Amino acid sequence: MVLLRQGMQQFRNYYNSEVQMRNSSFPWACITETYNYISSKPKSKAENKEVAAKKHSEAEKKRRTRINDQYNTLRHILPNIINQHQNSSSVLCIGNEPNRVKTDKASILAETIKQLRKLEKSVPKMIYPSWEDELTSEQEQQGLVKVTLNCDDRPGLILAVERAVGSVKARVVKAELVTVGGRAKFVLWVQGLVSGKEGLRMLRRTLKVVMHKPVKMQHFNQQLL
């Protein structure tokens, strides 16, 4: 009896198994088509609205995150906003007197506009190379001589100017350099010129050599003679 029951159980397991169903003429294609039809059934208006609302919410969240990241960047680069605490409060320094304000978005935008207007005013005062070769010099206080040089930019130009100043036993205490469109402008504050006006004339002669000729460094001293 026990053997009979075991045999019947094995028989049922075989005929209920996936192998038997695939080997038999079981209508798998019909089931697959039915499943695809059900899964691709058009969604209702309520479901479409729900999906659209979810997508809109995710897009809005990403947009707000991007905006907040930009404000955080401004908080760290604006010179007058100094982080004081971790709880979004800060000090906005106006002149020498700090005023405690919150770094809310309106304050950050106001400070950004202020800095941009300041930069806009400072642009005309920036030095730019002229399109004509020129060399000027003027005496300043404490024995300083301000020298301005405009010429074509080229490799080795900075070293040539440095050697020209060194050739008259002077030294540069401050320098500004701008290169735009193949042109270069040097503004040098030179100290230590010997022999007064004669030293200045020697400096001008050496700089004119640099300005008008693409000087080769190994022959620099020979060209100055």
PDB file of N, CA and C in Angstrom, residues 123-176:
ATOM      1  N   VAL A 123      36.733  97.105 -14.269  1.00  0.00           N
ATOM      2  CA  VAL A 123      37.241  96.649 -15.571  1.00  0.00           C
ATOM      3  C   VAL A 123      37.949  97.765 -16.345  1.00  0.00           C
ATOM      4  N   PRO A 124      37.376  98.988 -16.428  1.00  0.00           N
ATOM      5  CA  PRO A 124      38.080 100.034 -17.193  1.00  0.00           C
ATOM      6  C   PRO A 124      39.448 100.390 -16.612  1.00  0.00           C
ATOM      7  N   LYS A 125      39.662 100.113 -15.319  1.00  0.00           N
ATOM      8  CA  LYS A 125      40.926 100.448 -14.691  1.00  0.00           C
ATOM      9  C   LYS A 125      41.987  99.370 -14.902  1.00  0.00           C
ATOM     10  N   MET A 126      41.591  98.234 -15.441  1.00  0.00           N
ATOM     11  CA  MET A 126      42.546  97.156 -15.663  1.00  0.00           C
ATOM     12  C   MET A 126      43.491  97.518 -16.803  1.00  0.00           C
ATOM     13  N   ILE A 127      44.713  96.998 -16.712  1.00  0.00           N
ATOM     14  CA  ILE A 127      45.706  97.310 -17.737  1.00  0.00           C
ATOM     15  C   ILE A 127      45.574  96.321 -18.892  1.00  0.00           C
ATOM     16  N   TYR A 128      45.648  96.845 -20.110  1.00  0.00           N
ATOM     17  CA  TYR A 128      45.613  96.015 -21.307  1.00  0.00           C
ATOM     18  C   TYR A 128      46.744  96.447 -22.222  1.00  0.00           C
ATOM     19  N   PRO A 129      47.315  95.503 -22.938  1.00  0.00           N
ATOM     20  CA  PRO A 129      48.389  95.876 -23.864  1.00  0.00           C
ATOM     21  C   PRO A 129      47.857  96.750 -24.993  1.00  0.00           C
ATOM     22  N   SER A 130      48.652  97.728 -25.398  1.00  0.00           N
ATOM     23  CA  SER A 130      48.289  98.535 -26.561  1.00  0.00           C
ATOM     24  C   SER A 130      48.819  97.848 -27.808  1.00  0.00           C
ATOM     25  N   TRP A 131      48.317  98.254 -28.963  1.00  0.00           N
ATOM     26  CA  TRP A 131      48.734  97.637 -30.222  1.00  0.00           C
ATOM     27  C   TRP A 131      49.967  98.300 -30.805  1.00  0.00           C
ATOM     28  N   GLU A 132      50.518  99.274 -30.116  1.00  0.00           N
ATOM     29  CA  GLU A 132      51.746  99.928 -30.547  1.00  0.00           C
ATOM     30  C   GLU A 132      52.842  99.687 -29.519  1.00  0.00           C
ATOM     31  N   ASP A 133      54.056  99.451 -30.007  1.00  0.00           N
ATOM     32  CA  ASP A 133      55.186  99.296 -29.095  1.00  0.00           C
ATOM     33  C   ASP A 133      55.474 100.630 -28.424  1.00  0.00           C
ATOM     34  N   GLU A 134      55.551 100.623 -27.106  1.00  0.00           N
ATOM     35  CA  GLU A 134      55.842 101.861 -26.388  1.00  0.00           C
ATOM     36  C   GLU A 134      56.541 101.553 -25.073  1.00  0.00           C
ATOM     37  N   LEU A 135      57.327 102.507 -24.623  1.00  0.00           N
ATOM     38  CA  LEU A 135      58.067 102.384 -23.374  1.00  0.00           C
ATOM     39  C   LEU A 135      58.006 103.716 -22.653  1.00  0.00           C
ATOM     40  N   THR A 136      57.477 103.719 -21.435  1.00  0.00           N
ATOM     41  CA  THR A 136      57.395 104.938 -20.634  1.00  0.00           C
ATOM     42  C   THR A 136      57.991 104.675 -19.256  1.00  0.00           C
ATOM     43  N   SER A 137      58.441 105.740 -18.623  1.00  0.00           N
ATOM     44  CA  SER A 137      58.997 105.630 -17.267  1.00  0.00           C
ATOM     45  C   SER A 137      58.683 106.897 -16.498  1.00  0.00           C
ATOM     46  N   GLU A 138      58.500 106.752 -15.228  1.00  0.00           N
ATOM     47  CA  GLU A 138      58.231 107.911 -14.364  1.00  0.00           C
ATOM     48  C   GLU A 138      58.783 107.661 -12.968  1.00  0.00           C
ATOM     49  N   GLN A 139      59.303 108.729 -12.390  1.00  0.00           N
ATOM     50  CA  GLN A 139      59.896 108.634 -11.061  1.00  0.00           C
ATOM     51  C   GLN A 139      58.792 108.676 -10.014  1.00  0.00           C
ATOM     52  N   GLU A 140      58.903 107.793  -9.018  1.00  0.00           N
ATOM     53  CA  GLU A 140      57.944 107.778  -7.924  1.00  0.00           C
ATOM     54  C   GLU A 140      58.682 107.967  -6.599  1.00  0.00           C
ATOM     55  N   GLN A 141      57.945 107.891  -5.507  1.00  0.00           N
ATOM     56  CA  GLN A 141      58.538 108.127  -4.191  1.00  0.00           C
ATOM     57  C   GLN A 141      59.440 106.970  -3.778  1.00  0.00           C
ATOM     58  N   GLN A 142      60.292 107.259  -2.797  1.00  0.00           N
ATOM     59  CA  GLN A 142      61.186 106.276  -2.193  1.00  0.00           C
ATOM     60  C   GLN A 142      62.120 105.627  -3.211  1.00  0.00           C
ATOM     61  N   GLY A 143      62.524 106.407  -4.213  1.00  0.00           N
ATOM     62  CA  GLY A 143      63.493 105.922  -5.174  1.00  0.00           C
ATOM     63  C   GLY A 143      62.966 104.914  -6.163  1.00  0.00           C
ATOM     64  N   LEU A 144      61.650 104.751  -6.258  1.00  0.00           N
ATOM     65  CA  LEU A 144      61.067 103.804  -7.198  1.00  0.00           C
ATOM     66  C   LEU A 144      60.884 104.459  -8.564  1.00  0.00           C
ATOM     67  N   VAL A 145      61.053 103.629  -9.601  1.00  0.00           N
ATOM     68  CA  VAL A 145      60.789 104.078 -10.961  1.00  0.00           C
ATOM     69  C   VAL A 145      59.753 103.128 -11.562  1.00  0.00           C
ATOM     70  N   LYS A 146      58.666 103.707 -12.057  1.00  0.00           N
ATOM     71  CA  LYS A 146      57.625 102.907 -12.695  1.00  0.00           C
ATOM     72  C   LYS A 146      57.887 102.864 -14.189  1.00  0.00           C
ATOM     73  N   VAL A 147      58.033 101.660 -14.708  1.00  0.00           N
ATOM     74  CA  VAL A 147      58.331 101.472 -16.119  1.00  0.00           C
ATOM     75  C   VAL A 147      57.193 100.682 -16.754  1.00  0.00           C
ATOM     76  N   THR A 148      56.683 101.179 -17.883  1.00  0.00           N
ATOM     77  CA  THR A 148      55.613 100.499 -18.615  1.00  0.00           C
ATOM     78  C   THR A 148      56.128 100.131 -19.998  1.00  0.00           C
ATOM     79  N   LEU A 149      55.959  98.879 -20.369  1.00  0.00           N
ATOM     80  CA  LEU A 149      56.480  98.362 -21.625  1.00  0.00           C
ATOM     81  C   LEU A 149      55.384  97.607 -22.364  1.00  0.00           C
ATOM     82  N   ASN A 150      55.118  97.986 -23.624  1.00  0.00           N
ATOM     83  CA  ASN A 150      54.175  97.292 -24.505  1.00  0.00           C
ATOM     84  C   ASN A 150      54.930  96.772 -25.722  1.00  0.00           C
ATOM     85  N   CYS A 151      54.757  95.476 -26.011  1.00  0.00           N
ATOM     86  CA  CYS A 151      55.422  94.895 -27.179  1.00  0.00           C
ATOM     87  C   CYS A 151      54.752  93.570 -27.535  1.00  0.00           C
ATOM     88  N   ASP A 152      55.248  92.961 -28.617  1.00  0.00           N
ATOM     89  CA  ASP A 152      54.728  91.652 -29.010  1.00  0.00           C
ATOM     90  C   ASP A 152      55.126  90.599 -27.984  1.00  0.00           C
ATOM     91  N   ASP A 153      54.186  89.702 -27.689  1.00  0.00           N
ATOM     92  CA  ASP A 153      54.489  88.597 -26.776  1.00  0.00           C
ATOM     93  C   ASP A 153      55.257  87.514 -27.529  1.00  0.00           C
ATOM     94  N   ARG A 154      56.156  86.839 -26.828  1.00  0.00           N
ATOM     95  CA  ARG A 154      56.944  85.770 -27.437  1.00  0.00           C
ATOM     96  C   ARG A 154      57.581  84.926 -26.340  1.00  0.00           C
ATOM     97  N   PRO A 155      57.992  83.721 -26.660  1.00  0.00           N
ATOM     98  CA  PRO A 155      58.661  82.883 -25.656  1.00  0.00           C
ATOM     99  C   PRO A 155      59.954  83.533 -25.163  1.00  0.00           C
ATOM    100  N   GLY A 156      60.164  83.481 -23.859  1.00  0.00           N
ATOM    101  CA  GLY A 156      61.382  84.036 -23.276  1.00  0.00           C
ATOM    102  C   GLY A 156      61.326  85.514 -22.992  1.00  0.00           C
ATOM    103  N   LEU A 157      60.158  86.155 -23.223  1.00  0.00           N
ATOM    104  CA  LEU A 157      60.072  87.601 -23.037  1.00  0.00           C
ATOM    105  C   LEU A 157      60.259  87.995 -21.575  1.00  0.00           C
ATOM    106  N   ILE A 158      59.644  87.256 -20.665  1.00  0.00           N
ATOM    107  CA  ILE A 158      59.762  87.604 -19.243  1.00  0.00           C
ATOM    108  C   ILE A 158      61.211  87.529 -18.789  1.00  0.00           C
ATOM    109  N   LEU A 159      61.899  86.476 -19.197  1.00  0.00           N
ATOM    110  CA  LEU A 159      63.300  86.325 -18.823  1.00  0.00           C
ATOM    111  C   LEU A 159      64.154  87.436 -19.430  1.00  0.00           C
ATOM    112  N   ALA A 160      63.824  87.846 -20.670  1.00  0.00           N
ATOM    113  CA  ALA A 160      64.565  88.931 -21.311  1.00  0.00           C
ATOM    114  C   ALA A 160      64.394  90.236 -20.542  1.00  0.00           C
ATOM    115  N   VAL A 161      63.163  90.529 -20.096  1.00  0.00           N
ATOM    116  CA  VAL A 161      62.918  91.747 -19.317  1.00  0.00           C
ATOM    117  C   VAL A 161      63.650  91.668 -17.983  1.00  0.00           C
ATOM    118  N   GLU A 162      63.613  90.504 -17.350  1.00  0.00           N
ATOM    119  CA  GLU A 162      64.298  90.339 -16.064  1.00  0.00           C
ATOM    120  C   GLU A 162      65.796  90.571 -16.206  1.00  0.00           C
ATOM    121  N   ARG A 163      66.402  90.034 -17.263  1.00  0.00           N
ATOM    122  CA  ARG A 163      67.835  90.208 -17.473  1.00  0.00           C
ATOM    123  C   ARG A 163      68.166  91.652 -17.825  1.00  0.00           C
ATOM    124  N   ALA A 164      67.249  92.311 -18.546  1.00  0.00           N
ATOM    125  CA  ALA A 164      67.484  93.716 -18.886  1.00  0.00           C
ATOM    126  C   ALA A 164      67.558  94.573 -17.630  1.00  0.00           C
ATOM    127  N   VAL A 165      66.665  94.329 -16.679  1.00  0.00           N
ATOM    128  CA  VAL A 165      66.679  95.088 -15.424  1.00  0.00           C
ATOM    129  C   VAL A 165      67.935  94.738 -14.618  1.00  0.00           C
ATOM    130  N   GLY A 166      68.268  93.456 -14.593  1.00  0.00           N
ATOM    131  CA  GLY A 166      69.454  93.046 -13.844  1.00  0.00           C
ATOM    132  C   GLY A 166      70.742  93.574 -14.430  1.00  0.00           C
ATOM    133  N   SER A 167      70.766  93.848 -15.736  1.00  0.00           N
ATOM    134  CA  SER A 167      71.993  94.324 -16.378  1.00  0.00           C
ATOM    135  C   SER A 167      72.400  95.715 -15.915  1.00  0.00           C
ATOM    136  N   VAL A 168      71.455  96.496 -15.362  1.00  0.00           N
ATOM    137  CA  VAL A 168      71.767  97.838 -14.863  1.00  0.00           C
ATOM    138  C   VAL A 168      71.811  97.848 -13.334  1.00  0.00           C
ATOM    139  N   LYS A 169      71.963  96.645 -12.745  1.00  0.00           N
ATOM    140  CA  LYS A 169      72.110  96.501 -11.291  1.00  0.00           C
ATOM    141  C   LYS A 169      70.874  96.969 -10.521  1.00  0.00           C
ATOM    142  N   ALA A 170      69.700  96.881 -11.140  1.00  0.00           N
ATOM    143  CA  ALA A 170      68.459  97.252 -10.458  1.00  0.00           C
ATOM    144  C   ALA A 170      67.662  95.983 -10.157  1.00  0.00           C
ATOM    145  N   ARG A 171      66.601  96.158  -9.396  1.00  0.00           N
ATOM    146  CA  ARG A 171      65.748  95.010  -9.087  1.00  0.00           C
ATOM    147  C   ARG A 171      64.277  95.427  -9.135  1.00  0.00           C
ATOM    148  N   VAL A 172      63.453  94.474  -9.489  1.00  0.00           N
ATOM    149  CA  VAL A 172      62.009  94.711  -9.583  1.00  0.00           C
ATOM    150  C   VAL A 172      61.378  94.382  -8.235  1.00  0.00           C
ATOM    151  N   VAL A 173      60.677  95.354  -7.638  1.00  0.00           N
ATOM    152  CA  VAL A 173      60.018  95.132  -6.354  1.00  0.00           C
ATOM    153  C   VAL A 173      58.540  94.812  -6.523  1.00  0.00           C
ATOM    154  N   LYS A 174      57.993  95.143  -7.685  1.00  0.00           N
ATOM    155  CA  LYS A 174      56.596  94.836  -7.976  1.00  0.00           C
ATOM    156  C   LYS A 174      56.434  94.789  -9.488  1.00  0.00           C
ATOM    157  N   ALA A 175      55.592  93.883  -9.962  1.00  0.00           N
ATOM    158  CA  ALA A 175      55.413  93.745 -11.407  1.00  0.00           C
ATOM    159  C   ALA A 175      53.992  93.332 -11.719  1.00  0.00           C
ATOM    160  N   GLU A 176      53.468  93.846 -12.833  1.00  0.00           N
ATOM    161  CA  GLU A 176      52.180  93.426 -13.364  1.00  0.00           C
ATOM    162  C   GLU A 176      52.377  93.070 -14.831  1.00  0.00           C
TER     163      GLU A 176
END
